[in-house]
Tab-separated table of C-alpha atoms in Angstrom:
chain	number	residue	atom	x	y	z
A	742	MET	CA	-79.614	66.028	-86.750
A	743	ASP	CA	-78.309	63.407	-89.660
A	744	ASP	CA	-80.898	60.847	-89.898
A	745	ALA	CA	-78.390	58.255	-91.476
A	746	ARG	CA	-77.032	57.845	-87.792
A	747	CYS	CA	-80.611	56.654	-86.640
A	748	ARG	CA	-81.129	54.693	-89.432
A	749	PRO	CA	-81.545	51.059	-88.735
A	750	LEU	CA	-79.309	48.805	-90.139
A	751	ARG	CA	-79.688	44.716	-89.570
A	752	THR	CA	-77.106	42.654	-88.461
A	753	ALA	CA	-76.460	41.442	-91.431
A	754	ASP	CA	-75.402	45.436	-92.094
A	755	VAL	CA	-73.383	46.027	-89.255
A	756	ALA	CA	-71.453	42.563	-90.105
A	757	ARG	CA	-70.679	43.951	-94.151
A	758	GLN	CA	-69.730	47.405	-92.380
A	759	SER	CA	-67.690	46.487	-89.569
A	760	GLY	CA	-65.921	43.333	-90.867
A	761	TYR	CA	-66.907	41.364	-88.348
A	762	SER	CA	-69.362	38.081	-88.793
A	763	PRO	CA	-72.945	38.556	-87.565
A	764	GLN	CA	-72.542	36.314	-84.572
A	765	GLN	CA	-69.048	37.951	-83.918
A	766	VAL	CA	-71.189	41.107	-83.447
A	767	ARG	CA	-74.135	39.754	-81.583
A	768	ASP	CA	-71.265	38.655	-79.215
A	769	LEU	CA	-69.521	41.503	-78.692
A	770	GLU	CA	-73.143	43.282	-77.790
A	771	ARG	CA	-73.534	40.536	-75.433
A	772	LEU	CA	-70.247	41.341	-73.551
A	773	GLY	CA	-70.879	45.598	-73.545
A	774	VAL	CA	-68.397	46.287	-76.090
A	775	VAL	CA	-71.770	47.876	-78.072
A	776	PRO	CA	-74.417	49.473	-76.999
A	777	PRO	CA	-77.365	46.991	-76.823
A	778	ALA	CA	-79.593	47.196	-80.082
A	779	THR	CA	-83.417	48.269	-80.058
A	780	ARG	CA	-85.868	45.847	-81.313
A	781	ALA	CA	-87.899	46.515	-84.233
A	782	GLY	CA	-91.110	45.252	-84.256
A	783	ASN	CA	-90.402	41.947	-85.818
A	784	GLY	CA	-88.270	40.959	-82.898
A	785	TYR	CA	-84.806	41.784	-84.850
A	786	ARG	CA	-82.348	43.570	-83.601
A	787	ALA	CA	-82.012	47.125	-85.000
A	788	TYR	CA	-78.561	48.801	-84.723
A	789	THR	CA	-77.368	52.156	-86.027
A	790	ALA	CA	-74.242	53.608	-87.739
A	791	LEU	CA	-73.201	54.467	-83.581
A	792	HIS	CA	-72.899	50.805	-83.392
A	793	VAL	CA	-70.571	50.220	-86.561
A	794	ARG	CA	-67.930	52.939	-85.030
A	795	ALA	CA	-68.166	51.110	-82.232
A	796	LEU	CA	-66.831	47.999	-83.894
A	797	HIS	CA	-64.215	49.790	-85.517
A	798	ALA	CA	-63.027	51.294	-82.139
A	799	TYR	CA	-62.982	48.130	-80.273
A	800	ARG	CA	-60.595	46.548	-83.431
A	801	GLY	CA	-58.450	49.132	-83.185
A	802	LEU	CA	-58.084	48.989	-79.010
A	803	ALA	CA	-57.581	45.205	-79.299
A	804	ARG	CA	-54.688	45.791	-81.852
A	805	ALA	CA	-53.227	47.924	-79.601
A	806	ALA	CA	-54.172	46.624	-75.716
A	807	GLY	CA	-55.350	43.085	-76.686
A	808	PRO	CA	-59.117	42.053	-76.856
A	809	VAL	CA	-59.723	41.447	-73.148
A	810	GLU	CA	-58.229	45.121	-72.264
A	811	ALA	CA	-60.455	46.012	-75.334
A	812	ARG	CA	-63.653	45.066	-74.085
A	813	ARG	CA	-62.703	46.229	-70.420
A	814	VAL	CA	-62.140	49.835	-71.731
A	815	LEU	CA	-65.847	49.708	-73.901
A	816	ALA	CA	-67.541	48.304	-71.110
A	817	GLY	CA	-66.507	50.394	-68.617
A	818	LEU	CA	-67.415	53.440	-70.519
A	819	ARG	CA	-71.385	53.048	-70.890
A	820	GLY	CA	-72.864	56.089	-70.411
A	821	ALA	CA	-69.237	57.558	-69.694
A	822	GLY	CA	-68.440	61.080	-71.708
A	823	ILE	CA	-65.529	62.293	-73.767
A	824	GLY	CA	-63.086	62.856	-70.543
A	825	ASP	CA	-63.595	59.094	-69.382
A	826	ALA	CA	-62.983	58.064	-73.069
A	827	ALA	CA	-59.748	60.263	-73.509
A	828	ALA	CA	-58.508	58.938	-70.138
A	829	ALA	CA	-59.033	55.314	-71.186
A	830	VAL	CA	-57.044	55.511	-74.542
A	831	GLY	CA	-54.692	57.630	-72.927
A	832	ALA	CA	-54.021	55.059	-70.763
A	833	VAL	CA	-53.180	52.562	-73.371
A	834	HIS	CA	-50.852	55.135	-74.845
A	835	VAL	CA	-48.680	55.165	-71.101
A	836	ARG	CA	-48.138	51.253	-71.595
A	837	LEU	CA	-47.178	51.059	-75.436
A	838	ALA	CA	-45.052	54.583	-74.629
A	839	ALA	CA	-44.045	52.556	-71.522
A	840	GLU	CA	-43.231	49.015	-74.026
A	841	ARG	CA	-41.437	51.288	-76.772
A	842	ASP	CA	-39.033	52.862	-74.052
A	843	GLU	CA	-38.138	49.438	-72.896
A	844	VAL	CA	-37.150	48.106	-76.754
A	845	LEU	CA	-35.287	50.926	-76.588
A	846	HIS	CA	-33.326	51.015	-73.246
A	847	ALA	CA	-32.632	47.104	-74.773
A	848	ARG	CA	-31.188	48.359	-78.280
A	849	ARG	CA	-28.832	50.627	-76.348
A	850	ALA	CA	-27.570	47.455	-74.064
A	851	LEU	CA	-27.065	45.483	-77.068
A	852	ALA	CA	-25.230	48.396	-78.559
A	853	ALA	CA	-22.627	48.531	-75.405
A	854	ILE	CA	-22.365	44.715	-76.089
A	855	ARG	CA	-21.692	45.095	-79.940
A	856	ALA	CA	-18.946	47.363	-78.824
A	857	GLU	CA	-17.022	45.327	-76.736
A	858	CYS	CA	-17.158	42.768	-78.829
A	859	GLU	CA	-15.840	45.049	-81.530
A	860	GLY	CA	-13.007	46.008	-79.745
A	861	GLY	CA	-14.758	48.726	-77.632
A	862	GLY	CA	-13.890	46.472	-74.523
A	863	ALA	CA	-14.435	49.153	-71.408
A	864	ALA	CA	-17.631	49.629	-69.960
A	865	ARG	CA	-19.725	52.363	-71.635
A	866	GLU	CA	-22.780	54.512	-70.048
A	867	GLY	CA	-25.511	51.936	-69.332
A	868	ASP	CA	-29.493	52.284	-69.095
A	869	ASP	CA	-30.853	54.267	-66.299
A	870	GLY	CA	-27.361	56.313	-65.654
A	871	ALA	CA	-25.668	53.165	-64.764
A	872	ARG	CA	-21.997	53.407	-64.801
A	873	GLU	CA	-19.242	50.873	-64.148
A	874	GLY	CA	-19.116	50.311	-60.748
A	875	ASP	CA	-22.978	51.157	-60.407
A	876	SER	CA	-25.379	48.176	-59.416
A	877	MET	CA	-29.112	47.755	-58.478
A	878	THR	CA	-30.628	45.693	-56.232
A	879	ILE	CA	-33.282	42.667	-57.307
A	880	THR	CA	-35.964	45.351	-56.122
A	881	GLU	CA	-34.207	48.292	-57.833
A	882	LEU	CA	-33.812	46.617	-61.044
A	883	ALA	CA	-37.600	44.818	-61.171
A	884	GLY	CA	-39.166	48.020	-60.465
A	885	ALA	CA	-36.930	49.448	-63.236
A	886	LEU	CA	-38.263	46.723	-65.787
A	887	GLY	CA	-42.218	46.692	-64.777
A	888	VAL	CA	-41.626	43.195	-63.367
A	889	ARG	CA	-41.621	41.141	-60.391
A	890	PRO	CA	-38.461	39.929	-58.401
A	891	SER	CA	-39.453	36.317	-58.756
A	892	ALA	CA	-39.411	36.849	-62.766
A	893	LEU	CA	-35.762	38.115	-62.290
A	894	ARG	CA	-35.196	34.899	-59.754
A	895	PHE	CA	-36.753	32.702	-62.208
A	896	TRP	CA	-34.703	33.798	-65.594
A	897	GLU	CA	-31.535	33.367	-62.831
A	898	ARG	CA	-32.313	29.897	-62.474
A	899	GLU	CA	-32.609	29.598	-66.335
A	900	GLY	CA	-29.460	31.183	-66.555
A	901	LEU	CA	-30.876	33.928	-68.870
A	902	VAL	CA	-29.478	37.462	-66.196
A	903	ALA	CA	-26.674	36.188	-64.011
A	904	PRO	CA	-26.060	38.894	-60.802
A	905	GLU	CA	-23.495	39.020	-58.712
A	906	ARG	CA	-23.311	37.513	-55.017
A	907	VAL	CA	-22.707	39.772	-51.978
A	908	THR	CA	-22.187	40.021	-48.850
A	909	THR	CA	-22.463	36.910	-46.217
A	910	LEU	CA	-26.434	36.797	-47.087
A	911	ARG	CA	-25.411	36.125	-50.664
A	912	ALA	CA	-27.835	39.230	-51.875
A	913	ARG	CA	-27.898	40.102	-55.650
A	914	ARG	CA	-26.631	42.740	-57.111
A	915	TYR	CA	-26.707	43.699	-60.917
A	916	GLY	CA	-23.981	45.668	-62.214
A	917	PRO	CA	-24.264	47.312	-65.565
A	918	ALA	CA	-24.160	44.396	-68.019
A	919	ALA	CA	-26.777	42.264	-66.036
A	920	VAL	CA	-29.130	45.069	-66.080
A	921	GLY	CA	-28.373	45.301	-69.822
A	922	ALA	CA	-29.098	41.959	-70.154
A	923	ALA	CA	-32.353	41.905	-68.071
A	924	ARG	CA	-33.490	45.024	-70.558
A	925	ILE	CA	-32.987	42.564	-73.787
A	926	VAL	CA	-34.630	39.816	-72.186
A	927	VAL	CA	-37.632	41.944	-71.171
A	928	ALA	CA	-37.611	42.876	-74.905
A	929	LEU	CA	-37.520	39.207	-76.246
A	930	ARG	CA	-40.130	38.091	-73.820
A	931	GLY	CA	-42.411	40.941	-74.810
A	932	ALA	CA	-41.737	39.890	-78.417
A	933	GLY	CA	-43.402	36.424	-77.664
A	934	TYR	CA	-40.104	34.324	-77.215
A	935	GLY	CA	-40.315	31.467	-74.804
A	936	VAL	CA	-37.311	31.061	-72.339
A	937	PRO	CA	-35.738	28.199	-74.728
A	938	ALA	CA	-35.619	30.901	-77.301
A	939	VAL	CA	-34.689	33.504	-75.461
A	940	ARG	CA	-31.326	31.807	-73.582
A	941	GLU	CA	-30.223	30.475	-76.562
A	942	ILE	CA	-30.447	34.007	-78.100
A	943	MET	CA	-28.706	35.562	-75.053
A	944	GLY	CA	-25.526	32.479	-75.664
A	945	ALA	CA	-24.557	33.939	-78.800
A	946	LEU	CA	-24.850	37.123	-77.695
A	947	GLY	CA	-21.234	36.651	-77.868
A	948	ARG	CA	-20.934	36.147	-81.669
A	949	TYR	CA	-22.155	38.173	-84.740
A	950	GLU	CA	-25.056	36.540	-85.566
A	951	GLY	CA	-26.187	36.825	-82.303
A	952	LEU	CA	-26.228	40.478	-82.671
A	953	GLU	CA	-27.571	40.563	-85.567
A	954	GLU	CA	-30.511	38.233	-84.620
A	955	THR	CA	-31.331	40.158	-81.345
A	956	GLU	CA	-30.870	43.501	-83.323
A	957	ARG	CA	-33.578	41.906	-85.885
A	958	VAL	CA	-36.032	41.290	-83.363
A	959	LEU	CA	-36.046	44.026	-81.481
A	960	GLY	CA	-36.609	45.966	-84.784
A	961	VAL	CA	-39.413	43.673	-85.357
A	962	ARG	CA	-41.045	44.781	-81.755
A	963	LEU	CA	-40.628	48.462	-82.428
A	964	ASP	CA	-42.565	48.271	-85.514
A	965	ALA	CA	-45.209	46.129	-84.007
A	966	ILE	CA	-45.430	48.716	-81.273
A	967	ALA	CA	-45.467	51.231	-83.959
A	968	ASP	CA	-48.617	49.972	-85.409
A	969	ARG	CA	-50.588	49.369	-82.218
A	970	THR	CA	-49.711	52.999	-81.502
A	971	VAL	CA	-51.816	53.842	-85.319
A	972	ALA	CA	-54.402	51.401	-84.660
A	973	LEU	CA	-54.646	53.052	-81.092
A	974	LEU	CA	-54.769	56.505	-82.703
A	975	ARG	CA	-57.976	55.373	-85.170
A	976	ALA	CA	-59.509	53.719	-82.209
A	977	GLY	CA	-59.390	57.019	-80.602
A	978	SER	CA	-60.850	59.055	-83.020
A	979	ASP	CA	-63.979	56.293	-83.353
A	980	LEU	CA	-64.520	56.530	-79.719
A	981	ALA	CA	-64.442	60.121	-79.779
A	982	ALA	CA	-66.993	59.812	-82.691
A	983	VAL	CA	-69.383	56.872	-80.607
A	984	ILE	CA	-69.483	59.192	-77.523
A	985	SER	CA	-70.193	62.398	-78.903
A	986	GLU	CA	-72.753	61.023	-81.095
A	987	ALA	CA	-74.454	59.123	-78.195
A	988	GLU	CA	-74.611	62.222	-76.356
A	989	VAL	CA	-76.505	64.070	-79.259
A	990	LEU	CA	-78.911	61.681	-79.633
A	991	LEU	CA	-79.456	61.052	-76.206
A	992	GLN	CA	-80.680	64.593	-76.163
A	993	GLY	CA	-82.942	64.555	-78.709
A	994	ASP	CA	-84.211	60.528	-78.809
A	995	GLN	CA	-83.064	58.495	-76.082
A	996	LEU	CA	-84.337	55.144	-77.499
A	997	ALA	CA	-81.587	55.464	-80.542
A	998	THR	CA	-78.274	55.714	-78.338
A	999	GLY	CA	-78.584	52.289	-77.098
A	1000	PHE	CA	-76.362	53.320	-74.527
A	1001	VAL	CA	-78.968	52.690	-71.277
A	1002	ARG	CA	-78.731	49.067	-70.767
A	1003	ASP	CA	-82.324	47.154	-70.640
A	1004	PRO	CA	-82.200	45.759	-67.110
A	1005	ALA	CA	-83.538	42.436	-68.867
A	1006	ASP	CA	-80.509	42.024	-70.749
A	1007	GLY	CA	-78.567	39.462	-69.827
A	1008	GLU	CA	-74.891	39.183	-70.498
A	1009	GLY	CA	-73.985	36.629	-72.655
A	1010	GLY	CA	-70.950	33.701	-71.870
A	1011	GLU	CA	-69.759	32.780	-75.116
A	1012	ARG	CA	-65.938	34.323	-76.702
A	1013	ALA	CA	-66.049	37.642	-78.321
A	1014	PRO	CA	-63.571	37.521	-81.242
A	1015	GLY	CA	-59.964	39.703	-80.967
C-alpha cells in the first residue's frame, strides 16, 4: 500500500489541493460529500489524499448535474462498491444524453422553419417521425418532451406554443409545427431563458435575425452539455479511484478510510458550495 494515500493532511492542505476553502471542506464533510475525517491527537481533523479525490469527484459531478444532485449521489455512495458508483454516474450520463437529444430535436425543428422561411414551403418530416397531417395529444407530447402537461398548457397561455382545438370537447392536438415549436421552447428553457425572452425569440422565428439568434442559443446549449459531459467523465474517474482506494484501505486499515461514519457525527446544516 502506498503510504502517501494515508498520510495525514490538514484542512488547509486539502483546501489547497482541491480548490475549495477550508470552510467549504468542512461543510462538505458534514454533508457527507467526503468521508468523515479522523481526529489527530490534538483534536484537529486529519484528512488523506482520499478526501482530495472525493472533492474532485464532487466538483465534476456538481458541474455535470448540479450541486444538489452531486451531494445526493456522493452521500448515497458511503460504503458502496464500484458497481453502485458506476450506476450513479451512468444515470447522470443518461440525463445528459437526453438533454443533448432534445436540443438536436430543436435544431431539426428550427431547420424546418428556416426552410419554410427561405421558400421551402412544403412541410418536411419533423421530430419523432411527425409528417404533415400527423399530430400528438397533450399527453403524448408531454411524454415525448419530458415535461408535464401543465407546462404545455402554461406555454399556450403565454403564447409560446399554439395547439389546434379539435372535437366538441376542444381537446388540444399538436401538429408538426406545434411539436417543433415545443421542442425549441424546451431547449430555450433548458438554456436558462425566462418566459418573456422565450416569447420574444419565438415571435422572431419568422425573421432571419430570430432564426440566427435561436441557432446561436442552441449551439451554446450543446457546448454547455458537452462541457458538463467532460466534467462527468473526469468525476467518474475520481469517483472510481475513491471507491477503489477506500476498499483497499478498508481491508488493510479501517481507521484510514473514513467511510464508516462515527455515529456521534452529526449532519451540518450549512450550505455547501456549488
